[in-house]
Structure formats: C-alpha cells, structure tokens
Amino acid sequence: MLEKLTIIGGNDKEGNPENVKLFEIDAGMVFAIVGPTGSGKTQLISDIEQFIDDSETISGRSILINNHPASEFNFNKSLRYLIAEVSQNMNFVIDITVENFLLMHTKVREIENQKEIIDEALKITNELAGEPVYFSDNLTKLSGGQSRALMVADAAVISKAPILLIDEIENAGINRLKALEILKKQGKIILVITHDPTLLLMADKRIVMKNGGMNKLHITSTEEKELLKSLVNFEEKISNIRDYIRNGGIIKEKNFDI
Ligand SMILES: Nc1ncnc2c1ncn2[C@@H]1O[C@H](COP(=O)(O)OP(=O)(O)O)[C@@H](O)[C@H]1O
Ligand SMILES: [Mg+2]
C-alpha cells in the first residue's frame, strides 16, 4: 500500500542545490507542479515515474516510497503499474465498445465483481463527461472529453495504480473538480502538471520549478481557496452560456449575469 512519496532534492541545471530539499506527498492528496517552459517540470515527473534512487539522473534527486528507497522494494516488474496517466491528447484507437474495454481491463486486473465495477466506472464517466457515454459506444467514436472522463473513471475504480499523473487537462471537457474529488476519495496520490489556475488552486500543494530546480513549495492558502470558488463559479457560467448558444439560444441583454 502506497501511503507516502518523498522527493529528496538534488541540483538545478547549473548544479546548484535545489531550494526545496525535501517534500512529501501523502495518499489522497493533490499535488501540482508549475513553472515556465524549460523549468524542469517534465524532468521532475520523470524522476518520480522512474522512482530514481541515489542520484541516478542529472537532477540528483532520490525518491522514497513509504520512507524507503525504491530499490528496497522488489517490484521491478510491477513498478510501472504504480502510475497511471491521463493526458490532454487522449483518444482511443482500439475498435471495441466501452463495455468490452472496461471488461477487458477488469479481467487483466483480476477483479472479481466485474459487472458491478464496470457499472460504477460508467456512472463516474457520466458524472464527469459533458455528453453521455453508453456501454455500446465504440471507443473510437468518443470525444476527447468523453475519453478523458472514461480514463479518470478507469483510474478510479479499475486500475490499481496508486499514483495518478494528470498532464495538462485544461479545456478537457470534463468536470475537473469532481474528477479530483473522486480520485482523492480513492486515496490516490495525484500529480497535476498544468498552467490552468483553477486546476492549480484545486491542488493541496504546489512546487514551483525554476531553472531545473524545485524552487518553492507552497501550500494552497485559504485566500487561494476562496479565489478557487469564484473561478469555479465563473467557469460554470461560461459553460452555461456555451450550452445555451449551442442549443440555439440568442443572448439578450441581462440574459446572463456575469
Ligand atoms: N535538475 C536538472 N538538472 C539538469 N538538467 C535539467 C534539470 N531539470 C531539467 N533539466 C533539463 O532541462 C531541460 C528542460 O527541462 P524540462 O523538464 O523538459 O522542462 P519543462 O517540462 O518545464 O518544460 C531538459 O533538457 C532537462 O533534461
Ligand atoms: Mg515539459
């Protein structure tokens, strides 16, 4: 059971020690990584993905799992199952139905109550996606938003991966707040890389990257959580206007209060 991930700082691009010497991510926590292009976000994620040990990469970082170096665990083969990924450009290319895809995955994961679990997965998918998804839908026909909703649902109830990496799901056409809540409830460690302020403020903590190094560790403040509420509210309004116009509505004065 993965309860805690610890990242021990190494060096930045110039070889200077990182400002953040150590940080911990607990299960059930959402953690964001921010910083301009080239600041080292992908490097940090890849260090975490590889569970590097003893300065194996240029960053010189080490990762501990439940306070122990990853090398102490004898899970060479299963290591890759620790991390599941949901990313922006997620479209399926396999030509099977949603139902068969989910059934296939429950079989691979040796899940017993298959029917119950895939029902739950479809239910979550539909809580997150803008447009309804049916068991009989073909994967290749799903929109980007529907595909991501299905991946999040799959990660929540079928994939056993304790760490979930969410890469750039802005404008993803899914209910992101709900998605994060569902995943948190499953006790997953959630890493988010994004430039989207709403998603960033949904995180419990964020690491600010600079020049290849972990420059700052920030715990999302009460003020920021207040701002998050306004942002979510605002997004809801935009989404309502979008639906209204899509369905043939004509905007008149004071139709919508922004
Ligand atoms: N701590 C580091 N030490 C040395 N090189 C680094 C470090 N972090 C990142 N780099 C290098 O800097 C470049 C940009 O980093 P990258 O992680 O791709 O940035 P980002 O994802 O934020 O755009 C890459 O070539 C990467 O290997
Ligand atoms: Mg990158």
Short mmCIF file of C-alpha atoms and ligand atoms in Angstrom, two decimals:
data_model
loop_
_atom_site.label_atom_id
_atom_site.label_comp_id
_atom_site.label_asym_id
_atom_site.label_seq_id
_atom_site.Cartn_x
_atom_site.Cartn_y
_atom_site.Cartn_z
CA MET A 1 0.00 0.00 0.00
CA LEU A 2 1.48 3.31 -1.05
CA GLU A 3 0.96 5.87 1.67
CA LYS A 4 3.66 8.38 1.10
CA LEU A 5 6.04 9.50 -1.60
CA THR A 6 9.09 11.54 -0.63
CA ILE A 7 11.17 13.53 -3.08
CA ILE A 8 14.64 14.43 -1.88
CA GLY A 9 16.06 17.44 -3.70
CA GLY A 10 19.22 17.35 -5.80
CA ASN A 11 20.53 20.11 -8.05
CA ASP A 12 19.23 22.54 -10.65
CA LYS A 13 20.52 22.92 -14.22
CA GLU A 14 23.60 24.81 -13.04
CA GLY A 15 24.42 22.23 -10.44
CA ASN A 16 23.30 24.40 -7.52
CA PRO A 17 21.43 22.62 -4.73
CA GLU A 18 17.66 22.88 -5.05
CA ASN A 19 15.87 25.26 -2.68
CA VAL A 20 13.38 22.58 -1.77
CA LYS A 21 15.39 19.90 -0.01
CA LEU A 22 12.55 17.51 0.61
CA PHE A 23 8.84 17.23 0.14
CA GLU A 24 6.28 14.60 0.90
CA ILE A 25 3.09 13.67 -0.88
CA ASP A 26 0.51 11.67 1.05
CA ALA A 27 -2.12 9.37 -0.39
CA GLY A 28 -5.35 11.25 -1.07
CA MET A 29 -3.51 14.42 -1.86
CA VAL A 30 -3.41 16.54 -4.99
CA PHE A 31 -0.06 17.97 -5.84
CA ALA A 32 0.68 20.42 -8.66
CA ILE A 33 3.90 21.22 -10.48
CA VAL A 34 4.20 24.65 -12.09
CA GLY A 35 6.79 26.71 -13.88
CA PRO A 36 7.61 28.16 -17.29
CA THR A 37 8.67 26.04 -20.25
CA GLY A 38 12.12 24.60 -19.74
CA SER A 39 11.98 24.97 -15.94
CA GLY A 40 12.19 21.24 -15.32
CA LYS A 41 8.60 20.01 -14.83
CA THR A 42 8.91 17.03 -17.14
CA GLN A 43 12.26 16.09 -15.60
CA LEU A 44 10.74 16.07 -12.11
CA ILE A 45 7.81 13.93 -13.26
CA SER A 46 10.12 11.53 -14.99
CA ASP A 47 12.28 11.26 -11.86
CA ILE A 48 9.14 10.36 -9.93
CA GLU A 49 7.96 7.93 -12.62
CA GLN A 50 11.25 6.10 -12.56
CA PHE A 51 11.46 6.12 -8.76
CA ILE A 52 15.06 7.20 -9.09
CA ASP A 53 17.38 6.26 -6.36
CA ASP A 54 20.71 7.73 -5.32
CA SER A 55 21.21 10.40 -7.94
CA GLU A 56 20.58 8.25 -10.98
CA THR A 57 19.56 11.18 -13.19
CA ILE A 58 21.01 14.63 -13.96
CA SER A 59 18.86 16.18 -11.23
CA GLY A 60 20.48 14.10 -8.50
CA ARG A 61 17.15 13.54 -6.74
CA SER A 62 16.02 10.49 -4.82
CA ILE A 63 12.52 9.17 -4.34
CA LEU A 64 11.36 7.28 -1.27
CA ILE A 65 8.25 5.15 -1.08
CA ASN A 66 6.75 4.91 2.43
CA ASN A 67 10.09 6.26 3.72
CA HIS A 68 12.14 3.60 1.97
CA PRO A 69 14.29 3.87 -1.17
CA ALA A 70 12.50 2.37 -4.16
CA SER A 71 15.39 -0.09 -4.63
CA GLU A 72 14.41 -1.82 -1.40
CA PHE A 73 11.17 -2.90 -2.97
CA ASN A 74 11.24 -5.92 -5.07
CA PHE A 75 8.76 -4.77 -7.63
CA ASN A 76 10.86 -4.29 -10.74
CA LYS A 77 8.17 -5.65 -12.96
CA SER A 78 5.15 -4.14 -11.26
CA LEU A 79 6.75 -0.72 -10.87
CA ARG A 80 5.08 0.64 -13.96
CA TYR A 81 1.68 -0.25 -12.56
CA LEU A 82 2.17 2.28 -9.80
CA ILE A 83 1.47 5.16 -12.12
CA ALA A 84 -1.48 5.76 -14.39
CA GLU A 85 -1.63 8.72 -16.70
CA VAL A 86 -4.41 10.90 -18.00
CA SER A 87 -3.33 13.44 -20.56
CA GLN A 88 -4.67 16.04 -22.92
CA ASN A 89 -4.33 14.17 -26.17
CA MET A 90 -6.19 11.14 -25.09
CA ASN A 91 -8.05 9.46 -27.87
CA PHE A 92 -8.63 5.77 -28.25
CA VAL A 93 -7.60 3.90 -31.33
CA ILE A 94 -8.88 0.42 -30.44
CA ASP A 95 -12.04 -0.54 -32.22
CA ILE A 96 -14.13 -2.02 -29.36
CA THR A 97 -17.09 -0.94 -27.27
CA VAL A 98 -16.80 0.89 -23.96
CA GLU A 99 -18.25 -2.19 -22.24
CA ASN A 100 -15.71 -4.58 -23.72
CA PHE A 101 -12.85 -2.22 -22.99
CA LEU A 102 -13.86 -1.98 -19.32
CA LEU A 103 -14.46 -5.74 -19.08
CA MET A 104 -11.08 -6.43 -20.62
CA HIS A 105 -9.39 -4.18 -18.10
CA THR A 106 -11.20 -5.74 -15.11
CA LYS A 107 -10.06 -9.14 -16.38
CA VAL A 108 -6.41 -8.03 -16.68
CA ARG A 109 -6.60 -6.63 -13.15
CA GLU A 110 -8.21 -9.83 -11.91
CA ILE A 111 -11.20 -8.02 -10.49
CA GLU A 112 -13.98 -10.32 -9.28
CA ASN A 113 -17.24 -8.36 -9.31
CA GLN A 114 -16.76 -7.26 -12.90
CA LYS A 115 -20.33 -6.20 -13.66
CA GLU A 116 -20.61 -4.05 -10.55
CA ILE A 117 -17.26 -2.39 -11.18
CA ILE A 118 -17.88 -1.57 -14.83
CA ASP A 119 -21.31 -0.14 -13.92
CA GLU A 120 -19.56 2.08 -11.39
CA ALA A 121 -16.96 3.10 -13.99
CA LEU A 122 -19.67 4.09 -16.47
CA LYS A 123 -21.51 6.03 -13.77
CA ILE A 124 -18.38 8.01 -12.89
CA THR A 125 -17.64 8.60 -16.58
CA ASN A 126 -21.05 10.17 -16.97
CA GLU A 127 -20.65 12.32 -13.88
CA LEU A 128 -17.52 13.77 -15.47
CA ALA A 129 -18.24 13.95 -19.19
CA GLY A 130 -20.29 16.67 -20.82
CA GLU A 131 -22.07 14.29 -23.18
CA PRO A 132 -23.45 10.89 -22.17
CA VAL A 133 -21.37 7.76 -22.78
CA TYR A 134 -23.05 4.37 -23.27
CA PHE A 135 -21.67 0.84 -22.92
CA SER A 136 -22.46 0.25 -26.58
CA ASP A 137 -20.44 3.26 -27.79
CA ASN A 138 -17.34 2.46 -29.75
CA LEU A 139 -14.14 3.80 -28.15
CA THR A 140 -13.02 5.39 -31.41
CA LYS A 141 -16.21 7.47 -31.52
CA LEU A 142 -15.71 9.10 -28.10
CA SER A 143 -14.83 12.78 -27.98
CA GLY A 144 -11.66 13.95 -26.22
CA GLY A 145 -13.68 14.92 -23.14
CA GLN A 146 -15.54 11.60 -23.05
CA SER A 147 -12.27 9.68 -23.45
CA ARG A 148 -10.64 11.53 -20.58
CA ALA A 149 -13.71 11.03 -18.39
CA LEU A 150 -13.52 7.30 -19.11
CA MET A 151 -9.80 7.25 -18.29
CA VAL A 152 -10.36 9.02 -14.98
CA ALA A 153 -13.18 6.60 -14.11
CA ASP A 154 -10.97 3.69 -15.12
CA ALA A 155 -8.14 5.04 -12.97
CA ALA A 156 -10.52 5.49 -10.04
CA VAL A 157 -12.17 2.07 -9.91
CA ILE A 158 -10.32 -0.40 -12.15
CA SER A 159 -6.63 0.49 -12.39
CA LYS A 160 -4.95 -0.19 -9.09
CA ALA A 161 -2.23 2.37 -9.72
CA PRO A 162 -1.82 4.38 -6.51
CA ILE A 163 -0.28 7.35 -8.29
CA LEU A 164 -2.12 9.24 -10.96
CA LEU A 165 -0.39 11.67 -13.22
CA ILE A 166 -2.62 14.28 -14.79
CA ASP A 167 -0.90 16.10 -17.58
CA GLU A 168 -2.47 19.27 -18.93
CA ILE A 169 -6.18 18.60 -18.88
CA GLU A 170 -7.27 22.21 -19.24
CA ASN A 171 -10.30 22.69 -21.50
CA ALA A 172 -10.68 18.99 -21.28
CA GLY A 173 -14.45 18.95 -21.42
CA ILE A 174 -14.71 17.15 -18.11
CA ASN A 175 -15.74 18.23 -14.67
CA ARG A 176 -12.23 18.56 -13.25
CA LEU A 177 -13.18 19.45 -9.69
CA LYS A 178 -15.37 16.37 -9.43
CA ALA A 179 -12.72 14.22 -11.08
CA LEU A 180 -10.13 15.25 -8.50
CA GLU A 181 -12.59 14.67 -5.66
CA ILE A 182 -13.41 11.17 -6.87
CA LEU A 183 -9.73 10.28 -7.21
CA LYS A 184 -8.84 11.77 -3.82
CA LYS A 185 -11.52 9.66 -2.21
CA GLN A 186 -9.84 6.55 -3.60
CA GLY A 187 -6.70 7.53 -1.66
CA LYS A 188 -4.65 8.10 -4.80
CA ILE A 189 -1.65 10.38 -4.95
CA ILE A 190 -2.46 12.82 -7.70
CA LEU A 191 0.20 14.79 -9.53
CA VAL A 192 -1.02 17.55 -11.79
CA ILE A 193 1.03 19.45 -14.36
CA THR A 194 -0.88 22.41 -15.67
CA HIS A 195 -0.95 26.13 -16.41
CA ASP A 196 -4.64 26.32 -15.59
CA PRO A 197 -5.19 28.43 -12.43
CA THR A 198 -8.39 26.60 -11.47
CA LEU A 199 -6.69 23.23 -11.51
CA LEU A 200 -3.65 24.65 -9.73
CA LEU A 201 -5.72 26.01 -6.89
CA MET A 202 -7.54 22.70 -6.57
CA ALA A 203 -4.22 21.17 -5.55
CA ASP A 204 -3.34 20.99 -1.86
CA LYS A 205 0.26 21.94 -2.52
CA ARG A 206 2.37 23.06 -5.43
CA ILE A 207 6.01 23.01 -6.32
CA VAL A 208 7.30 25.96 -8.34
CA MET A 209 10.09 24.99 -10.73
CA LYS A 210 12.86 27.32 -11.81
CA ASN A 211 15.96 26.68 -13.85
CA GLY A 212 15.59 22.92 -13.47
CA GLY A 213 15.28 23.09 -9.69
CA MET A 214 12.43 22.84 -7.19
CA ASN A 215 12.42 26.48 -6.19
CA LYS A 216 9.45 26.84 -3.88
CA LEU A 217 6.94 24.66 -2.07
CA HIS A 218 3.60 26.32 -1.46
CA ILE A 219 0.59 25.10 0.47
CA THR A 220 -2.62 26.39 -1.14
CA SER A 221 -3.82 29.18 1.16
CA THR A 222 -7.31 29.99 2.41
CA GLU A 223 -7.34 33.09 0.22
CA GLU A 224 -6.48 30.96 -2.79
CA LYS A 225 -9.26 28.52 -1.94
CA GLU A 226 -11.66 31.48 -1.83
CA LEU A 227 -10.47 32.58 -5.27
CA LEU A 228 -10.92 29.00 -6.47
CA LYS A 229 -14.61 29.18 -5.54
CA SER A 230 -15.03 32.29 -7.71
CA LEU A 231 -13.14 30.70 -10.58
CA VAL A 232 -15.28 27.56 -10.48
CA ASN A 233 -18.40 29.71 -10.34
CA PHE A 234 -17.19 31.69 -13.31
CA GLU A 235 -16.41 28.56 -15.31
CA GLU A 236 -19.90 27.28 -14.63
CA LYS A 237 -21.35 30.47 -16.05
CA ILE A 238 -19.21 30.22 -19.17
CA SER A 239 -20.26 26.62 -19.56
CA ASN A 240 -23.96 27.58 -19.26
CA ILE A 241 -23.56 30.27 -21.90
CA ARG A 242 -21.80 27.78 -24.17
CA ASP A 243 -24.63 25.26 -23.83
CA TYR A 244 -27.24 27.96 -24.32
CA ILE A 245 -25.69 29.18 -27.55
CA ARG A 246 -25.05 25.66 -28.81
CA ASN A 247 -28.69 24.86 -28.34
CA GLY A 248 -29.81 27.81 -30.42
CA GLY A 249 -30.21 30.40 -27.69
CA ILE A 250 -29.86 34.07 -28.53
CA ILE A 251 -28.17 36.30 -25.97
CA LYS A 252 -30.26 39.28 -24.95
CA GLU A 253 -29.35 41.99 -22.54
CA LYS A 254 -29.12 40.69 -18.95
CA ASN A 255 -29.88 37.15 -20.07
CA PHE A 256 -26.83 36.07 -18.16
CA ASP A 257 -25.33 37.84 -15.26
CA ILE A 258 -21.54 37.77 -15.38
N1 LIG B 1 17.71 19.48 -12.33
C1 LIG B 1 18.16 19.46 -13.60
N2 LIG B 1 19.48 19.33 -13.85
C2 LIG B 1 19.93 19.31 -15.13
N3 LIG B 1 19.15 19.43 -16.23
C3 LIG B 1 17.84 19.56 -16.03
C4 LIG B 1 17.26 19.58 -14.72
N4 LIG B 1 15.93 19.72 -14.83
C5 LIG B 1 15.67 19.78 -16.16
N5 LIG B 1 16.82 19.68 -16.88
C6 LIG B 1 16.91 19.72 -18.36
O1 LIG B 1 16.37 20.94 -18.82
C7 LIG B 1 15.59 20.76 -19.98
C8 LIG B 1 14.17 21.30 -19.77
O2 LIG B 1 13.53 20.59 -18.73
P1 LIG B 1 12.04 20.07 -18.84
O3 LIG B 1 11.83 19.16 -17.67
O4 LIG B 1 11.74 19.49 -20.17
O5 LIG B 1 11.20 21.43 -18.65
P2 LIG B 1 9.62 21.69 -18.73
O6 LIG B 1 8.93 20.38 -18.73
O7 LIG B 1 9.30 22.53 -17.54
O8 LIG B 1 9.41 22.47 -20.00
C9 LIG B 1 15.62 19.27 -20.28
O9 LIG B 1 16.58 19.02 -21.26
C10 LIG B 1 16.03 18.65 -18.96
O10 LIG B 1 16.72 17.44 -19.14
MG MG B 2 7.54 19.61 -20.17
#
